[in-house]
């Protein structure tokens, strides 16, 4: 099972990805988490990444593509994985295609979670009270929403054309949203 989950910041990608990996016993690859690990290690990637993340901007495609390529080549990915928060640009989506092709992998589903912008902003403001994330503050939250619609939403069409896109309502209780996702995935599996 190889999936990706996308949607605007705050829609619950990470929360749902955690439920899905438990259900299918696959690996969770969150590029946001990988980048935050690099920042904690104070690595070269981390130093560059924090300058973008703190402004709510996207980290350059080249960095993301080499990070994901390396992660996908690790043996725990052989059983399947869910990509969370990647790809986020058209260049990342086409770069991922090339990586997967070389590895002989095929994406089974792209899940796109959607919700109202106002709901997302208020969720992120609430999350910011506990998350300790440098990018969960109102100015950056709004910037991240804008960037999603400008740079990431266009890739929905990319996966629609491949016939693997599933739009799923991300509003509601966590377990209800998980059920919506599993219903779609199992129906098409
Ligand atoms: P997330 O945890 O997915 O909300 O990501 C947090 C931040 O990490 C984003 O706002 C971006 O600055 C950066 N980031 C995560 N994934 C990507 C990606 N695929 N491309 C570029 N930047 C990313």
PDB file of C-alpha atoms and ligand atoms in Angstrom:
ATOM      1  CA  UNK A   1       0.000   0.000   0.000  1.00  0.00           C
ATOM      2  CA  UNK A   2       1.571   3.263  -1.126  1.00  0.00           C
ATOM      3  CA  UNK A   3      -0.383   6.416  -0.454  1.00  0.00           C
ATOM      4  CA  UNK A   4      -0.040  10.122  -0.175  1.00  0.00           C
ATOM      5  CA  UNK A   5      -2.154  12.457   1.887  1.00  0.00           C
ATOM      6  CA  UNK A   6      -2.483  16.120   1.088  1.00  0.00           C
ATOM      7  CA  UNK A   7      -4.598  19.089   2.046  1.00  0.00           C
ATOM      8  CA  UNK A   8      -4.234  22.584   3.514  1.00  0.00           C
ATOM      9  CA  UNK A   9      -2.367  23.121   6.803  1.00  0.00           C
ATOM     10  CA  UNK A  10      -4.518  22.147   9.789  1.00  0.00           C
ATOM     11  CA  UNK A  11      -6.790  19.746   7.899  1.00  0.00           C
ATOM     12  CA  UNK A  12      -5.504  16.771   9.911  1.00  0.00           C
ATOM     13  CA  UNK A  13      -3.082  15.078   7.501  1.00  0.00           C
ATOM     14  CA  UNK A  14      -0.668  14.024  10.248  1.00  0.00           C
ATOM     15  CA  UNK A  15      -3.418  12.778  12.567  1.00  0.00           C
ATOM     16  CA  UNK A  16      -5.043  10.715   9.815  1.00  0.00           C
ATOM     17  CA  UNK A  17      -1.703   9.427   8.505  1.00  0.00           C
ATOM     18  CA  UNK A  18      -1.000   7.996  11.985  1.00  0.00           C
ATOM     19  CA  UNK A  19      -4.330   6.115  11.929  1.00  0.00           C
ATOM     20  CA  UNK A  20      -3.702   4.774   8.431  1.00  0.00           C
ATOM     21  CA  UNK A  21      -0.197   3.469   9.176  1.00  0.00           C
ATOM     22  CA  UNK A  22      -1.573   1.532  12.164  1.00  0.00           C
ATOM     23  CA  UNK A  23      -4.338   0.023  10.059  1.00  0.00           C
ATOM     24  CA  UNK A  24      -2.145  -1.056   7.147  1.00  0.00           C
ATOM     25  CA  UNK A  25       1.098  -1.543   9.076  1.00  0.00           C
ATOM     26  CA  UNK A  26       3.014   0.797   6.799  1.00  0.00           C
ATOM     27  CA  UNK A  27       5.529   3.616   7.339  1.00  0.00           C
ATOM     28  CA  UNK A  28       4.643   7.276   7.945  1.00  0.00           C
ATOM     29  CA  UNK A  29       6.837   9.708   6.009  1.00  0.00           C
ATOM     30  CA  UNK A  30       6.057  13.283   7.034  1.00  0.00           C
ATOM     31  CA  UNK A  31       8.385  15.746   5.342  1.00  0.00           C
ATOM     32  CA  UNK A  32       7.483  18.413   7.933  1.00  0.00           C
ATOM     33  CA  UNK A  33       8.651  16.044  10.713  1.00  0.00           C
ATOM     34  CA  UNK A  34      11.794  15.061   8.803  1.00  0.00           C
ATOM     35  CA  UNK A  35      12.656  18.744   8.386  1.00  0.00           C
ATOM     36  CA  UNK A  36      11.966  19.500  12.063  1.00  0.00           C
ATOM     37  CA  UNK A  37      14.307  16.582  12.985  1.00  0.00           C
ATOM     38  CA  UNK A  38      17.019  18.191  10.846  1.00  0.00           C
ATOM     39  CA  UNK A  39      16.428  21.522  12.616  1.00  0.00           C
ATOM     40  CA  UNK A  40      16.764  19.833  16.031  1.00  0.00           C
ATOM     41  CA  UNK A  41      20.054  18.241  14.880  1.00  0.00           C
ATOM     42  CA  UNK A  42      21.184  21.651  13.629  1.00  0.00           C
ATOM     43  CA  UNK A  43      22.335  19.988  10.370  1.00  0.00           C
ATOM     44  CA  UNK A  44      23.004  21.916   7.155  1.00  0.00           C
ATOM     45  CA  UNK A  45      19.549  20.946   5.853  1.00  0.00           C
ATOM     46  CA  UNK A  46      18.048  22.062   9.163  1.00  0.00           C
ATOM     47  CA  UNK A  47      19.661  25.486   9.047  1.00  0.00           C
ATOM     48  CA  UNK A  48      18.382  26.112   5.514  1.00  0.00           C
ATOM     49  CA  UNK A  49      14.946  24.618   6.275  1.00  0.00           C
ATOM     50  CA  UNK A  50      14.290  26.735   9.353  1.00  0.00           C
ATOM     51  CA  UNK A  51      14.788  29.943   7.375  1.00  0.00           C
ATOM     52  CA  UNK A  52      11.858  28.918   5.131  1.00  0.00           C
ATOM     53  CA  UNK A  53       9.655  27.200   7.710  1.00  0.00           C
ATOM     54  CA  UNK A  54       9.766  30.155  10.099  1.00  0.00           C
ATOM     55  CA  UNK A  55       8.345  32.353   7.331  1.00  0.00           C
ATOM     56  CA  UNK A  56       5.680  29.819   6.342  1.00  0.00           C
ATOM     57  CA  UNK A  57       7.384  29.321   2.962  1.00  0.00           C
ATOM     58  CA  UNK A  58       8.156  26.063   1.195  1.00  0.00           C
ATOM     59  CA  UNK A  59      11.643  24.619   1.549  1.00  0.00           C
ATOM     60  CA  UNK A  60      13.316  24.280  -1.920  1.00  0.00           C
ATOM     61  CA  UNK A  61      12.230  21.313  -4.040  1.00  0.00           C
ATOM     62  CA  UNK A  62      15.789  20.003  -4.470  1.00  0.00           C
ATOM     63  CA  UNK A  63      16.198  19.561  -0.706  1.00  0.00           C
ATOM     64  CA  UNK A  64      12.858  17.806  -0.397  1.00  0.00           C
ATOM     65  CA  UNK A  65      13.436  15.482  -3.329  1.00  0.00           C
ATOM     66  CA  UNK A  66      16.823  14.269  -2.106  1.00  0.00           C
ATOM     67  CA  UNK A  67      15.496  13.828   1.448  1.00  0.00           C
ATOM     68  CA  UNK A  68      12.496  11.795   0.286  1.00  0.00           C
ATOM     69  CA  UNK A  69      14.569   9.731  -2.157  1.00  0.00           C
ATOM     70  CA  UNK A  70      16.905   8.746   0.682  1.00  0.00           C
ATOM     71  CA  UNK A  71      14.032   7.936   3.049  1.00  0.00           C
ATOM     72  CA  UNK A  72      12.184   5.797   0.480  1.00  0.00           C
ATOM     73  CA  UNK A  73      15.285   3.693  -0.125  1.00  0.00           C
ATOM     74  CA  UNK A  74      15.310   2.528   3.511  1.00  0.00           C
ATOM     75  CA  UNK A  75      14.172  -1.086   3.934  1.00  0.00           C
ATOM     76  CA  UNK A  76      11.230  -0.318   6.262  1.00  0.00           C
ATOM     77  CA  UNK A  77       9.501   1.269   3.252  1.00  0.00           C
ATOM     78  CA  UNK A  78       9.380  -2.028   1.347  1.00  0.00           C
ATOM     79  CA  UNK A  79       6.034  -2.918   2.924  1.00  0.00           C
ATOM     80  CA  UNK A  80       4.375   0.356   1.971  1.00  0.00           C
ATOM     81  CA  UNK A  81       4.162   3.944   3.166  1.00  0.00           C
ATOM     82  CA  UNK A  82       2.104   7.074   3.355  1.00  0.00           C
ATOM     83  CA  UNK A  83       3.668  10.337   2.246  1.00  0.00           C
ATOM     84  CA  UNK A  84       2.327  13.186   4.383  1.00  0.00           C
ATOM     85  CA  UNK A  85       2.907  16.751   3.243  1.00  0.00           C
ATOM     86  CA  UNK A  86       4.835  15.710   0.141  1.00  0.00           C
ATOM     87  CA  UNK A  87       4.683  16.546  -2.729  1.00  0.00           C
ATOM     88  CA  UNK A  88       3.734  20.199  -2.310  1.00  0.00           C
ATOM     89  CA  UNK A  89       4.657  21.591  -5.734  1.00  0.00           C
ATOM     90  CA  UNK A  90       4.323  20.437  -9.338  1.00  0.00           C
ATOM     91  CA  UNK A  91       8.110  19.982  -9.538  1.00  0.00           C
ATOM     92  CA  UNK A  92       8.040  17.794  -6.423  1.00  0.00           C
ATOM     93  CA  UNK A  93       5.193  15.728  -7.905  1.00  0.00           C
ATOM     94  CA  UNK A  94       7.056  15.136 -11.162  1.00  0.00           C
ATOM     95  CA  UNK A  95      10.336  14.528  -9.297  1.00  0.00           C
ATOM     96  CA  UNK A  96       8.552  11.944  -7.148  1.00  0.00           C
ATOM     97  CA  UNK A  97       7.254  10.228 -10.297  1.00  0.00           C
ATOM     98  CA  UNK A  98      10.828   9.763 -11.509  1.00  0.00           C
ATOM     99  CA  UNK A  99      12.024   8.476  -8.123  1.00  0.00           C
ATOM    100  CA  UNK A 100       9.160   5.979  -7.898  1.00  0.00           C
ATOM    101  CA  UNK A 101       9.646   4.838 -11.469  1.00  0.00           C
ATOM    102  CA  UNK A 102      13.320   4.081 -10.825  1.00  0.00           C
ATOM    103  CA  UNK A 103      12.390   2.143  -7.679  1.00  0.00           C
ATOM    104  CA  UNK A 104       9.627   0.227  -9.478  1.00  0.00           C
ATOM    105  CA  UNK A 105       7.024   1.653  -7.067  1.00  0.00           C
ATOM    106  CA  UNK A 106       3.482   2.752  -7.896  1.00  0.00           C
ATOM    107  CA  UNK A 107       1.281   5.095  -5.872  1.00  0.00           C
ATOM    108  CA  UNK A 108      -2.069   3.453  -5.123  1.00  0.00           C
ATOM    109  CA  UNK A 109      -3.976   6.493  -3.840  1.00  0.00           C
ATOM    110  CA  UNK A 110      -3.708  10.233  -3.349  1.00  0.00           C
ATOM    111  CA  UNK A 111      -6.011  11.382  -0.564  1.00  0.00           C
ATOM    112  CA  UNK A 112      -6.916  15.040  -0.506  1.00  0.00           C
ATOM    113  CA  UNK A 113      -8.541  16.212   2.727  1.00  0.00           C
ATOM    114  CA  UNK A 114     -10.553  19.404   2.528  1.00  0.00           C
ATOM    115  CA  UNK A 115     -12.164  21.794   5.031  1.00  0.00           C
ATOM    116  CA  UNK A 116     -13.259  25.426   5.342  1.00  0.00           C
ATOM    117  CA  UNK A 117     -10.405  27.949   5.605  1.00  0.00           C
ATOM    118  CA  UNK A 118     -11.819  29.622   8.760  1.00  0.00           C
ATOM    119  CA  UNK A 119     -12.035  26.262  10.524  1.00  0.00           C
ATOM    120  CA  UNK A 120      -8.431  25.464   9.566  1.00  0.00           C
ATOM    121  CA  UNK A 121      -7.105  28.785  10.833  1.00  0.00           C
ATOM    122  CA  UNK A 122      -8.880  28.405  14.176  1.00  0.00           C
ATOM    123  CA  UNK A 123      -7.642  24.780  14.531  1.00  0.00           C
ATOM    124  CA  UNK A 124      -4.056  25.909  13.923  1.00  0.00           C
ATOM    125  CA  UNK A 125      -4.317  28.794  16.387  1.00  0.00           C
ATOM    126  CA  UNK A 126      -5.511  26.280  19.013  1.00  0.00           C
ATOM    127  CA  UNK A 127      -2.739  23.819  18.069  1.00  0.00           C
ATOM    128  CA  UNK A 128      -0.190  26.627  18.402  1.00  0.00           C
ATOM    129  CA  UNK A 129      -0.959  26.854  22.125  1.00  0.00           C
ATOM    130  CA  UNK A 130       0.620  23.403  22.698  1.00  0.00           C
ATOM    131  CA  UNK A 131       2.617  22.478  19.593  1.00  0.00           C
ATOM    132  CA  UNK A 132       5.581  24.739  20.251  1.00  0.00           C
ATOM    133  CA  UNK A 133       5.922  24.984  16.463  1.00  0.00           C
ATOM    134  CA  UNK A 134       7.548  28.181  15.226  1.00  0.00           C
ATOM    135  CA  UNK A 135       5.085  28.309  12.312  1.00  0.00           C
ATOM    136  CA  UNK A 136       1.842  27.969  14.326  1.00  0.00           C
ATOM    137  CA  UNK A 137       1.255  31.690  14.837  1.00  0.00           C
ATOM    138  CA  UNK A 138      -1.458  33.732  13.154  1.00  0.00           C
ATOM    139  CA  UNK A 139       0.655  35.607  10.590  1.00  0.00           C
ATOM    140  CA  UNK A 140       2.483  32.465   9.449  1.00  0.00           C
ATOM    141  CA  UNK A 141      -0.703  30.363   9.573  1.00  0.00           C
ATOM    142  CA  UNK A 142      -2.320  32.702   7.054  1.00  0.00           C
ATOM    143  CA  UNK A 143       0.810  32.689   4.876  1.00  0.00           C
ATOM    144  CA  UNK A 144       0.846  28.851   4.887  1.00  0.00           C
ATOM    145  CA  UNK A 145      -2.801  28.732   3.774  1.00  0.00           C
ATOM    146  CA  UNK A 146      -2.017  31.148   0.932  1.00  0.00           C
ATOM    147  CA  UNK A 147       1.000  29.115  -0.176  1.00  0.00           C
ATOM    148  CA  UNK A 148      -1.104  25.947  -0.145  1.00  0.00           C
ATOM    149  CA  UNK A 149      -3.634  27.406  -2.585  1.00  0.00           C
ATOM    150  CA  UNK A 150      -0.975  28.987  -4.808  1.00  0.00           C
ATOM    151  CA  UNK A 151       1.610  26.201  -4.963  1.00  0.00           C
ATOM    152  CA  UNK A 152       0.159  22.936  -3.690  1.00  0.00           C
ATOM    153  CA  UNK A 153      -3.495  22.866  -4.796  1.00  0.00           C
ATOM    154  CA  UNK A 154      -2.466  22.762  -8.506  1.00  0.00           C
ATOM    155  CA  UNK A 155      -1.059  19.256  -7.981  1.00  0.00           C
ATOM    156  CA  UNK A 156      -4.568  17.943  -7.261  1.00  0.00           C
ATOM    157  CA  UNK A 157      -5.098  18.034 -10.989  1.00  0.00           C
ATOM    158  CA  UNK A 158      -1.867  16.081 -11.528  1.00  0.00           C
ATOM    159  CA  UNK A 159      -3.243  13.166  -9.468  1.00  0.00           C
ATOM    160  CA  UNK A 160      -6.757  13.551 -10.846  1.00  0.00           C
ATOM    161  CA  UNK A 161      -5.371  12.932 -14.327  1.00  0.00           C
ATOM    162  CA  UNK A 162      -3.682   9.796 -13.014  1.00  0.00           C
ATOM    163  CA  UNK A 163      -7.063   8.615 -11.698  1.00  0.00           C
ATOM    164  CA  UNK A 164      -5.814   8.116  -8.151  1.00  0.00           C
ATOM    165  CA  UNK A 165      -7.206  11.261  -6.504  1.00  0.00           C
ATOM    166  CA  UNK A 166      -9.806  10.917  -3.734  1.00  0.00           C
ATOM    167  CA  UNK A 167     -11.255  14.101  -2.206  1.00  0.00           C
ATOM    168  CA  UNK A 168     -12.381  13.477   1.359  1.00  0.00           C
ATOM    169  CA  UNK A 169     -14.127  15.767   3.822  1.00  0.00           C
ATOM    170  CA  UNK A 170     -11.667  16.443   6.674  1.00  0.00           C
ATOM    171  CA  UNK A 171     -14.269  17.990   8.984  1.00  0.00           C
ATOM    172  CA  UNK A 172     -15.665  16.026  11.891  1.00  0.00           C
ATOM    173  CA  UNK A 173     -14.427  13.668  14.597  1.00  0.00           C
ATOM    174  CA  UNK A 174     -11.040  12.047  13.971  1.00  0.00           C
ATOM    175  CA  UNK A 175     -12.460   8.507  13.824  1.00  0.00           C
ATOM    176  CA  UNK A 176     -15.208   9.513  11.422  1.00  0.00           C
ATOM    177  CA  UNK A 177     -12.689  11.049   9.019  1.00  0.00           C
ATOM    178  CA  UNK A 178     -10.529   7.898   9.309  1.00  0.00           C
ATOM    179  CA  UNK A 179     -13.566   5.770   8.409  1.00  0.00           C
ATOM    180  CA  UNK A 180     -14.219   7.943   5.351  1.00  0.00           C
ATOM    181  CA  UNK A 181     -10.634   7.434   4.191  1.00  0.00           C
ATOM    182  CA  UNK A 182     -10.577   3.676   4.819  1.00  0.00           C
ATOM    183  CA  UNK A 183     -13.904   3.227   3.019  1.00  0.00           C
ATOM    184  CA  UNK A 184     -12.526   4.849  -0.112  1.00  0.00           C
ATOM    185  CA  UNK A 185      -9.175   3.057   0.053  1.00  0.00           C
ATOM    186  CA  UNK A 186     -10.668  -0.385   0.691  1.00  0.00           C
ATOM    187  CA  UNK A 187     -13.292   0.066  -2.008  1.00  0.00           C
ATOM    188  CA  UNK A 188     -10.598   0.789  -4.590  1.00  0.00           C
ATOM    189  CA  UNK A 189      -7.868  -1.529  -3.292  1.00  0.00           C
TER     190      UNK A 189
HETATM  191  P1  LIG B   1       4.001  20.347   7.853  1.00  0.00           P
HETATM  192  O1  LIG B   1       4.496  19.716   9.114  1.00  0.00           O
HETATM  193  O2  LIG B   1       3.676  19.347   6.782  1.00  0.00           O
HETATM  194  O3  LIG B   1       2.874  21.312   8.115  1.00  0.00           O
HETATM  195  O4  LIG B   1       5.208  21.231   7.264  1.00  0.00           O
HETATM  196  C1  LIG B   1       5.745  22.313   7.993  1.00  0.00           C
HETATM  197  C2  LIG B   1       6.606  23.170   7.097  1.00  0.00           C
HETATM  198  O5  LIG B   1       7.704  22.386   6.607  1.00  0.00           O
HETATM  199  C3  LIG B   1       5.915  23.697   5.850  1.00  0.00           C
HETATM  200  O6  LIG B   1       5.175  24.898   6.092  1.00  0.00           O
HETATM  201  C4  LIG B   1       7.117  23.948   4.934  1.00  0.00           C
HETATM  202  O7  LIG B   1       7.813  25.119   5.302  1.00  0.00           O
HETATM  203  C5  LIG B   1       8.013  22.754   5.260  1.00  0.00           C
HETATM  204  N1  LIG B   1       7.695  21.605   4.387  1.00  0.00           N
HETATM  205  C6  LIG B   1       7.157  20.408   4.739  1.00  0.00           C
HETATM  206  N2  LIG B   1       6.986  19.623   3.683  1.00  0.00           N
HETATM  207  C7  LIG B   1       7.411  20.343   2.608  1.00  0.00           C
HETATM  208  C8  LIG B   1       7.455  20.087   1.211  1.00  0.00           C
HETATM  209  N3  LIG B   1       7.002  18.938   0.680  1.00  0.00           N
HETATM  210  N4  LIG B   1       7.976  21.053   0.422  1.00  0.00           N
HETATM  211  C9  LIG B   1       8.446  22.205   0.927  1.00  0.00           C
HETATM  212  N5  LIG B   1       8.401  22.532   2.224  1.00  0.00           N
HETATM  213  C10 LIG B   1       7.888  21.598   3.067  1.00  0.00           C
END
